[in-house]
Each structure stands twice: as structure tokens, then as C-alpha cells.
Amino acid sequence: IMADDLGYECLGCYGGTSYKTPNLDRMAATGVRFTHAYAQPLCTPTRVQLMTGQHNFRNWQSFGTMAQTEKTFGHMMQQTGYKTAMVGKWQFYSYESEPSPRRATGMKPEQAGFDEWVLWHDLYTETKGSRYADPVISDNGKIRTDLKGKYGPDIFVERINRFVETNKDRPFFVYYPMTLTHGPFNPTPRSADWAKGDRLKDDPKYYADMVAYMDECVGRVLSNVERLGLAERTLVLFYGDNGTPREVTSRMGGQVIPGGKQLTLDSGMHVPMMARWQGVTTAGSVCRDLIDSTDFLPTIAETTGTRWFKNLPLDGRSFLPQVRGQKGNPRPWLFSHWDPHPGCKADLKPTRLAWDHNSKLYMDGRLFDIQQDPFEKSPIAGDSPARKKLQTALDQMARVKPPKFNKFETDGRTAY
């Protein structure tokens, strides 16, 4: 389960005080809560890494697309004999309208390794419609025509729960990239304005309602797994794809956290993550190991005893031992090749960075103490053990593939 635009500061189990998240707090209390999980600062870069287990410098195509030739964890699970489903947000095909040269490019859902898919935004951007009230949802390639007055997240949860029940006696794999809590910031069925107001009104004041409904959706999925007696045979992972929207400000007690989506600050990349596998995870345990989006695929592979495709690289490392309460093979540092161009609608400057629990180093030499300076206002000059460690990390990744960024859009316009 991957929430859309949800920073770590939003959940009560991380100390967040702005929103109600009882189901995810309960998941943390009955499983493992990871305190240092990170994503790319925007959705597509994270999603490509998550589904392929590779850093973006290996297989990045453009924002809102993924190459049709890619292998995903859906393909991997299919070859292992699992029944597979993807439900929620796609946005990997033809992200841009005409006359963009990326029109009609990317991967379609039916090419991604899933037996069933129920998705929003699976084809053209200009016809994607709402993901919330009166949603436009494709059910295995056919647009649903019975959703007037419905709420998109409800449709997704209903379909997931039906898929799980149908396949409860065989191995199954569900990928649930949620539409919540991404803008537009619309009322939910629990909002006071839902009954009589404009259900498509866009106002950040609804973000709290959206977080609460996201939590409710997760709770329904978890309750269904429990109701079917599958909790001891099902590993459930929860993750965020990037930080909270910049229109939103949240609180962790007396600490004010502005949303950091799009930014390489802690608030743009530090996301919630937890795992629950009844009888395997130790209830209420906390893991401080560094986790990256590339780590999910090898974890899923180790959990299920399958193998990734021969001759395809994997940059992640399995955190299954940590889920089991063992030491495992924790990372000494994390790395990001950050370049959402071409296709990104913001003039974000590409870079590379490496960080650990305490420090962050950019390829231009800026070093920050991210514990004391999370908003990166005061670079640290001079040599230090932290600089040496993280420079070694950047150098190691440069040997894998030297930094190369997409300065221009494919039509020749400057990207930033």
C-alpha cells in the first residue's frame, strides 16, 4: 500500500498531531514501524524505483511514463505463480497532451505484470477525470459507467477486498498505489461539505479529511485480511511516495512542518513506512535502518522465494530480516539520482545526493547536519568524517553510472 503525497509527519505513530490516523497507528502498534524510510521527492521517480528495484539513472524515461520494456515486481510475481492485481493510480502512460513528443508513450497497465487492474489515469491525461467524487476508473481496460455519486477510494478498496477474498486459498500479490492524499484537495464522504457542497472544490482545508479517509481505507483492507483469517500468511507493507504537498503545513506537537513535496529536504523525502505480518513481526517494534524505494522489490522476492530476472540489475537490498526482528544487512547510506525531467511541470534542478541518519551531501559539495538543520539553511564547510563517508558513496554511484541530467525537454525547451 503506497499513499500519495504523505510525509512522515502526518501519522500519529510518528508524533504527528494534525491528523487522525488510528488504523495506521494500530498497524504500527501490531507490526514494525520504520523511522528512516525515504522516497524520491515526486511520485513517478519513486514509483519507477519501487516497481523495478533500480535507481532512476538506470531506467528513467520521462515524468509520468515508464518504458514498455521494463520488468516490474508484477511480472516477477506472475512468474512465481502468484495471482496479481494493481488497484489505484497508474499514470505511467501518455502523461502529456498533444503536441508533446511523449504523447502515446509509456507502459500500459496490461503490460505491467498484473492479472487484474482497476485504475485511475491509465491512459490520456486530458481524459483522466476525477479520482475522487464521480470518479473515472478503468476496470481491466473498460471505463466504469456506474460511478455517479461514488467516491473513487471506496471503489478501489471494494475491489481489493473482493480480489483478496476470491484468491484467499492461493498465493496473491496486490499493489495498491492510493490516490489519496494527492491534490486536488476535495471533500471526502466524511466531510461536512460532502452532502450539500461542491464535491470537487479544491481547498487545502480538506487535506485533514483526506488523510483521515486514507487511514480509513487502509483500515478496511487490514480488517478484510484479518476477517478472512489471512493475517498470519500475509505480509502487508505501507509506504509513502514522497513528502506532503507544499500547500499544507502540519504539526508534530510544537514543531511546525511545511510540506516538502518536490524538494530534496527531509520534508520532501522522509516518508512513513511500516510492516505487519501477524506472528512474524514483533508488535510495536521500531527499526531505525535506512530504507529506500528500491528495497521493496528484493524484500518481496526474498519473502516469496522468487528470483528477479536474469541480467537485470537490482539496486535495493531486502529488509525482510528486519521485518522478522533480525539485524539483516542495513544500509550505511542512501542515495538519490534526482532528475524528474523531461516532462516535470516544475523547474526543479537535478542533482545527486547521499545521506545517512545525521548528514546529507550534495554532488556540488554542500554538506548539511540534517538533525540540527533539517531545512538545510547552513552548509558545513571543511573536511569531516561525514563528508568523507558520503563522498565515498557518491563516488561509488558515479562509477556505476556518471551523473547525466536531462537539461532539455525533448522539444528543445530548457527544463530548468
Coordinates of C-alpha atoms in Angstrom, one line a residue:
I1 CA 0.0 0.0 0.0
M2 CA 1.5 3.3 -1.0
A3 CA -0.1 6.6 0.0
D4 CA 0.3 9.5 -2.4
D5 CA 1.8 12.7 -1.0
L6 CA 2.1 11.8 2.6
G7 CA 5.1 12.8 4.7
Y8 CA 6.1 11.0 7.9
E9 CA 4.9 13.9 10.0
C10 CA 1.3 13.1 9.1
L11 CA 0.8 10.0 11.2
G12 CA 0.2 9.9 14.9
C13 CA 2.6 7.0 15.4
Y14 CA 5.4 9.3 14.2
G15 CA 4.4 12.1 16.6
G16 CA 2.1 13.9 14.2
T17 CA -0.7 15.8 15.9
S18 CA -2.6 17.4 12.9
Y19 CA -4.5 14.4 11.7
K20 CA -6.4 11.3 12.8
T21 CA -4.7 8.1 11.7
P22 CA -6.0 5.3 14.2
N23 CA -5.7 2.4 11.7
L24 CA -2.1 3.1 10.7
D25 CA -1.2 3.8 14.3
R26 CA -2.7 0.4 15.1
M27 CA -0.7 -1.2 12.2
A28 CA 2.4 0.3 13.8
A29 CA 1.5 -1.0 17.2
T30 CA 1.0 -4.5 15.9
G31 CA 3.9 -4.6 13.5
V32 CA 7.2 -2.8 12.7
R33 CA 7.5 0.9 12.3
F34 CA 10.5 2.1 10.2
T35 CA 11.7 5.6 11.3
H36 CA 14.1 6.3 8.4
A37 CA 12.3 5.4 5.2
Y38 CA 12.8 7.7 2.2
A39 CA 11.4 8.2 -1.2
Q40 CA 12.2 10.4 -4.2
P41 CA 10.6 13.9 -3.9
L42 CA 8.0 13.2 -6.6
C43 CA 5.7 10.3 -7.4
T44 CA 6.9 9.0 -10.8
P45 CA 10.6 8.7 -9.8
T46 CA 9.6 6.8 -6.6
R47 CA 7.2 4.6 -8.4
V48 CA 9.7 3.6 -11.1
Q49 CA 12.2 2.7 -8.4
L50 CA 9.6 0.8 -6.4
M51 CA 8.4 -1.3 -9.3
T52 CA 11.8 -2.1 -10.8
G53 CA 14.2 -2.1 -7.8
Q54 CA 16.5 0.2 -9.7
H55 CA 17.8 3.8 -9.2
N56 CA 16.4 6.3 -11.7
F57 CA 19.7 6.7 -13.6
R58 CA 19.3 3.2 -14.9
N59 CA 15.8 3.3 -16.5
W60 CA 14.3 6.8 -16.2
Q61 CA 12.3 7.7 -19.3
S62 CA 10.2 10.8 -18.5
F63 CA 7.8 12.1 -15.9
G64 CA 4.5 10.3 -15.9
T65 CA 5.8 7.4 -18.1
M66 CA 7.7 4.1 -17.8
A67 CA 9.3 2.3 -20.7
Q68 CA 7.2 -0.6 -22.1
T69 CA 10.3 -2.8 -22.0
E70 CA 10.6 -2.7 -18.2
K71 CA 10.1 -5.7 -15.9
T72 CA 8.2 -5.0 -12.7
F73 CA 7.5 -6.7 -9.5
G74 CA 4.2 -7.7 -11.1
H75 CA 6.0 -9.7 -13.8
M76 CA 8.2 -11.2 -11.1
M77 CA 5.2 -12.4 -9.0
Q78 CA 3.4 -13.7 -12.0
Q79 CA 6.3 -16.0 -13.0
T80 CA 6.3 -17.3 -9.4
G81 CA 2.6 -18.3 -9.7
Y82 CA 1.0 -15.5 -7.7
K83 CA -2.3 -14.1 -8.8
T84 CA -1.6 -10.3 -9.2
A85 CA -3.7 -7.2 -9.0
M86 CA -3.0 -3.5 -9.2
V87 CA -5.6 -1.1 -7.9
G88 CA -5.4 2.7 -7.6
K89 CA -3.3 5.2 -9.5
W90 CA -1.4 4.4 -12.7
Q91 CA 0.0 7.5 -14.5
F92 CA 2.7 5.6 -16.4
Y93 CA 1.3 6.1 -20.0
S94 CA 1.0 9.2 -22.2
Y95 CA 1.2 11.6 -19.3
E96 CA 1.2 14.7 -21.6
S97 CA -1.3 16.0 -24.2
E98 CA -0.6 16.9 -27.8
P99 CA 1.7 18.2 -29.2
S100 CA 4.1 16.7 -26.7
P101 CA 6.5 14.2 -28.2
R102 CA 5.8 11.9 -25.2
R103 CA 2.1 11.6 -26.3
A104 CA 1.2 7.9 -26.6
T105 CA 4.4 6.7 -25.0
G106 CA 5.0 4.7 -21.8
M107 CA 3.7 1.5 -20.3
K108 CA 0.0 0.5 -20.3
P109 CA -1.4 -1.4 -17.3
E110 CA -1.9 -4.6 -19.2
Q111 CA 1.8 -4.7 -19.9
A112 CA 2.9 -4.3 -16.3
G113 CA 2.5 -7.9 -15.0
F114 CA -0.9 -7.7 -13.4
D115 CA -3.8 -10.2 -14.0
E116 CA -6.3 -7.6 -12.9
W117 CA -6.2 -3.8 -12.7
V118 CA -8.7 -1.2 -11.6
L119 CA -7.1 2.2 -12.1
W120 CA -7.4 5.9 -12.4
H121 CA -5.4 7.8 -15.1
D122 CA -4.4 4.7 -17.0
L123 CA -4.5 6.4 -20.4
Y124 CA -4.5 10.0 -21.6
T125 CA -4.0 12.9 -19.2
E126 CA -6.7 15.1 -20.7
T127 CA -9.4 12.5 -20.2
K128 CA -8.3 11.2 -16.8
G129 CA -11.3 12.9 -14.9
S130 CA -11.7 12.9 -11.2
R131 CA -10.1 10.3 -8.9
Y132 CA -12.4 11.2 -6.0
A133 CA -16.1 12.3 -6.5
D134 CA -17.8 10.8 -9.6
P135 CA -14.5 9.1 -10.5
V136 CA -13.2 8.0 -13.9
I137 CA -12.0 4.5 -13.3
S138 CA -10.8 1.8 -15.7
D139 CA -11.7 -1.8 -14.8
N140 CA -9.4 -4.1 -16.7
G141 CA -9.4 -1.6 -19.6
K142 CA -13.1 -0.7 -19.6
I143 CA -14.3 2.6 -18.1
R144 CA -16.9 2.1 -15.4
T145 CA -20.2 3.9 -16.2
D146 CA -21.9 3.2 -12.8
L147 CA -19.9 5.6 -10.6
K148 CA -22.0 8.7 -10.5
G149 CA -22.2 9.8 -6.9
K150 CA -19.5 7.4 -5.8
Y151 CA -16.1 8.1 -4.2
G152 CA -13.1 6.7 -6.0
P153 CA -11.1 5.4 -3.0
D154 CA -14.2 3.4 -1.9
I155 CA -14.2 1.6 -5.3
F156 CA -10.6 0.7 -5.0
V157 CA -10.9 -0.7 -1.5
E158 CA -14.0 -2.7 -2.5
R159 CA -12.1 -4.2 -5.5
I160 CA -9.1 -5.1 -3.4
N161 CA -11.1 -6.8 -0.8
R162 CA -13.1 -8.8 -3.4
F163 CA -9.8 -9.8 -5.1
V164 CA -8.3 -11.0 -1.8
E165 CA -11.4 -13.0 -0.8
T166 CA -11.5 -14.6 -4.3
N167 CA -7.9 -15.6 -4.1
K168 CA -7.7 -16.4 -0.3
D169 CA -6.7 -20.0 -1.0
R170 CA -3.9 -19.3 -3.3
P171 CA -0.8 -17.0 -3.4
F172 CA -1.7 -13.4 -4.3
F173 CA 0.1 -10.1 -4.7
V174 CA -1.7 -6.8 -4.5
Y175 CA -0.2 -3.4 -5.3
Y176 CA -2.3 -0.6 -4.0
P177 CA -0.9 2.8 -5.1
M178 CA -3.5 5.0 -3.5
T179 CA -5.0 8.2 -5.0
L180 CA -5.2 9.8 -1.5
T181 CA -3.9 12.2 -0.3
H182 CA -2.8 13.9 -3.6
G183 CA -4.5 17.1 -4.7
P184 CA -6.9 18.3 -5.8
F185 CA -7.9 18.7 -2.2
N186 CA -11.6 17.7 -2.3
P187 CA -14.1 16.8 0.3
T188 CA -14.5 13.2 1.3
P189 CA -17.7 11.3 2.2
R190 CA -16.8 12.2 5.9
S191 CA -16.5 15.9 5.2
A192 CA -19.3 18.2 6.3
D193 CA -19.5 19.6 2.7
W194 CA -20.0 16.3 1.0
A195 CA -23.8 16.1 1.2
K196 CA -24.6 19.6 0.0
G197 CA -21.4 21.3 -1.1
D198 CA -19.3 21.2 -4.3
R199 CA -17.6 17.7 -4.1
L200 CA -14.9 18.8 -6.5
K201 CA -14.0 22.0 -4.7
D202 CA -10.2 22.3 -4.3
D203 CA -9.1 23.7 -0.9
P204 CA -6.2 22.6 1.3
K205 CA -8.6 22.7 4.2
Y206 CA -9.8 19.3 3.1
Y207 CA -6.3 17.7 3.5
A208 CA -7.0 16.6 7.1
D209 CA -10.2 14.9 5.9
M210 CA -8.3 13.2 3.1
V211 CA -5.6 11.9 5.5
A212 CA -8.3 10.5 7.7
Y213 CA -10.1 8.8 4.8
M214 CA -6.8 7.4 3.6
D215 CA -6.3 5.9 7.0
E216 CA -9.9 4.5 6.9
C217 CA -9.2 2.8 3.6
V218 CA -6.1 1.2 4.9
G219 CA -8.1 0.0 7.9
R220 CA -10.7 -1.6 5.7
V221 CA -8.0 -3.6 3.8
L222 CA -6.4 -4.7 7.0
S223 CA -9.7 -5.7 8.5
N224 CA -10.6 -7.8 5.5
V225 CA -7.2 -9.7 5.7
E226 CA -8.0 -10.4 9.4
R227 CA -11.6 -11.4 8.7
L228 CA -10.5 -13.9 6.2
G229 CA -8.0 -15.4 8.6
L230 CA -5.1 -14.4 6.4
A231 CA -3.1 -12.2 8.8
E232 CA -0.6 -14.9 9.6
R233 CA 0.1 -15.7 5.9
T234 CA 0.1 -12.1 4.6
L235 CA 2.8 -9.5 4.7
V236 CA 1.3 -6.0 4.5
L237 CA 3.7 -3.1 3.7
F238 CA 2.7 0.6 3.9
Y239 CA 4.8 3.4 2.4
G240 CA 4.6 7.0 1.2
D241 CA 5.7 8.0 -2.3
N242 CA 7.0 11.5 -1.4
G243 CA 6.6 14.3 1.1
T244 CA 3.4 16.2 2.0
P245 CA 2.1 18.8 -0.5
R246 CA 3.7 22.3 -0.1
E247 CA 0.2 23.8 0.2
V248 CA -0.1 22.0 3.6
T249 CA 1.5 22.7 6.9
S250 CA 1.4 20.1 9.7
R251 CA 2.5 19.8 13.3
M252 CA 4.4 17.4 15.4
G253 CA 3.4 18.7 18.8
G254 CA 5.1 22.1 19.0
Q255 CA 7.1 21.6 15.8
V256 CA 5.7 23.1 12.5
I257 CA 6.5 21.1 9.4
P258 CA 5.8 22.8 6.0
G259 CA 5.1 20.3 3.2
G260 CA 8.2 19.5 1.2
K261 CA 7.0 17.7 -1.9
Q262 CA 9.3 18.3 -4.9
L263 CA 12.2 19.3 -2.6
T264 CA 15.2 17.2 -1.5
L265 CA 14.7 18.3 2.0
D266 CA 13.9 15.8 4.7
S267 CA 10.3 17.0 4.5
G268 CA 10.2 16.1 0.8
M269 CA 11.7 12.6 1.1
H270 CA 11.2 11.3 4.6
V271 CA 8.1 9.1 4.5
P272 CA 6.1 6.8 6.8
M273 CA 6.7 3.0 6.4
M274 CA 5.6 0.0 8.4
A275 CA 5.2 -3.7 8.0
R276 CA 2.8 -6.1 9.6
W277 CA 2.8 -9.9 9.4
Q278 CA 1.0 -11.5 12.3
G279 CA 3.1 -14.0 14.2
V280 CA 6.3 -12.8 12.4
T281 CA 6.6 -9.1 13.2
T282 CA 7.1 -8.2 16.8
A283 CA 4.3 -6.0 17.9
G284 CA 5.3 -2.4 18.5
S285 CA 8.8 -2.8 17.3
V286 CA 10.8 0.1 15.8
C287 CA 13.5 -0.1 13.2
R288 CA 15.9 2.8 12.6
D289 CA 17.6 1.3 9.5
L290 CA 17.7 3.3 6.3
I291 CA 15.2 2.2 3.7
D292 CA 14.8 3.2 0.1
S293 CA 12.1 2.6 -2.5
T294 CA 14.4 0.2 -4.4
D295 CA 14.4 -2.1 -1.4
F296 CA 10.8 -3.3 -1.7
L297 CA 11.3 -5.5 -4.8
P298 CA 14.2 -7.6 -3.3
T299 CA 12.2 -7.8 0.0
I300 CA 9.2 -9.2 -1.8
A301 CA 11.4 -11.6 -3.8
E302 CA 13.0 -12.9 -0.6
T303 CA 9.7 -13.2 1.2
T304 CA 8.1 -15.3 -1.6
G305 CA 11.2 -17.2 -2.6
T306 CA 11.2 -15.9 -6.2
R307 CA 14.1 -14.5 -8.3
W308 CA 14.5 -11.3 -10.2
F309 CA 15.0 -11.6 -13.9
K310 CA 18.4 -12.7 -15.0
N311 CA 20.8 -10.0 -16.3
L312 CA 18.6 -7.2 -14.9
P313 CA 20.3 -5.1 -12.1
L314 CA 18.8 -4.6 -8.6
D315 CA 20.0 -1.7 -6.5
G316 CA 17.8 -2.4 -3.5
R317 CA 18.5 -4.8 -0.6
S318 CA 16.0 -6.9 1.3
F319 CA 14.7 -5.7 4.6
L320 CA 12.9 -9.0 5.3
P321 CA 15.2 -9.8 8.2
Q322 CA 14.3 -6.5 9.9
V323 CA 10.6 -7.4 9.4
R324 CA 11.4 -10.6 11.2
G325 CA 13.2 -8.7 14.0
Q326 CA 16.7 -9.7 12.9
K327 CA 19.7 -7.5 12.1
G328 CA 19.8 -8.1 8.4
N329 CA 22.1 -6.1 6.2
P330 CA 21.3 -2.4 6.9
R331 CA 22.5 0.3 4.5
P332 CA 25.3 2.6 5.7
W333 CA 23.9 5.4 3.5
L334 CA 21.1 6.2 1.0
F335 CA 21.5 7.7 -2.5
S336 CA 19.3 9.7 -4.9
H337 CA 19.7 10.5 -8.5
W338 CA 17.2 13.3 -8.7
D339 CA 16.1 14.3 -12.2
P340 CA 12.4 14.4 -12.9
H341 CA 12.9 15.9 -16.4
P342 CA 11.8 15.7 -19.1
G343 CA 8.1 16.1 -18.5
C344 CA 8.2 17.5 -15.0
K345 CA 5.9 20.6 -14.7
A346 CA 8.3 22.4 -12.3
D347 CA 11.7 23.9 -12.9
L348 CA 13.4 21.6 -10.4
K349 CA 17.2 21.5 -10.7
P350 CA 18.6 17.9 -11.0
T351 CA 21.3 16.7 -8.6
R352 CA 22.7 13.7 -6.8
L353 CA 22.8 13.4 -3.0
A354 CA 23.8 10.8 -0.4
W355 CA 22.8 10.8 3.3
D356 CA 22.7 8.8 6.5
H357 CA 20.9 9.4 9.8
N358 CA 22.8 12.6 10.5
S359 CA 24.3 14.2 7.4
K360 CA 23.5 14.9 3.8
L361 CA 26.0 15.6 1.0
Y362 CA 25.1 17.0 -2.5
M363 CA 27.3 16.5 -5.5
D364 CA 28.1 20.2 -5.6
G365 CA 29.8 19.8 -2.2
R366 CA 27.1 21.2 0.1
L367 CA 27.1 19.2 3.4
F368 CA 24.3 19.6 6.0
D369 CA 23.7 18.4 9.5
I370 CA 20.1 17.2 8.9
Q371 CA 19.4 16.6 12.6
Q372 CA 20.2 20.2 13.6
D373 CA 19.4 21.8 10.3
P374 CA 16.5 19.8 8.6
F375 CA 15.6 22.7 6.3
E376 CA 19.3 22.9 5.1
K377 CA 19.9 26.6 5.7
S378 CA 23.6 26.4 6.8
P379 CA 26.1 24.3 4.8
I380 CA 29.0 22.9 6.7
A381 CA 32.4 23.8 5.3
G382 CA 35.7 21.8 5.6
D383 CA 36.6 18.2 5.8
S384 CA 35.0 15.8 8.2
P385 CA 34.3 12.1 8.6
A386 CA 30.7 12.6 7.5
R387 CA 31.9 14.4 4.3
K388 CA 34.4 11.6 3.6
K389 CA 31.8 8.8 4.1
L390 CA 29.1 10.4 1.9
Q391 CA 31.6 11.5 -0.8
T392 CA 32.7 7.8 -1.0
A393 CA 29.0 7.0 -1.6
L394 CA 28.6 9.5 -4.4
D395 CA 31.9 8.3 -5.9
Q396 CA 30.7 4.7 -5.8
M397 CA 27.5 5.5 -7.6
A398 CA 29.3 7.6 -10.2
R399 CA 31.4 4.6 -11.0
V400 CA 28.2 2.7 -11.7
K401 CA 27.0 5.5 -13.9
P402 CA 28.4 9.0 -14.1
P403 CA 25.9 11.8 -13.4
K404 CA 24.0 12.9 -16.5
F405 CA 20.9 15.0 -16.4
N406 CA 18.1 16.0 -18.7
K407 CA 18.7 19.7 -19.1
F408 CA 16.3 20.0 -22.1
E409 CA 12.8 18.8 -22.8
T410 CA 12.5 16.6 -25.9
D411 CA 11.1 19.5 -27.9
G412 CA 14.3 21.6 -27.1
R413 CA 12.9 23.8 -24.3
T414 CA 15.1 24.3 -21.3
A415 CA 13.8 22.2 -18.4
Y416 CA 15.1 24.4 -15.6

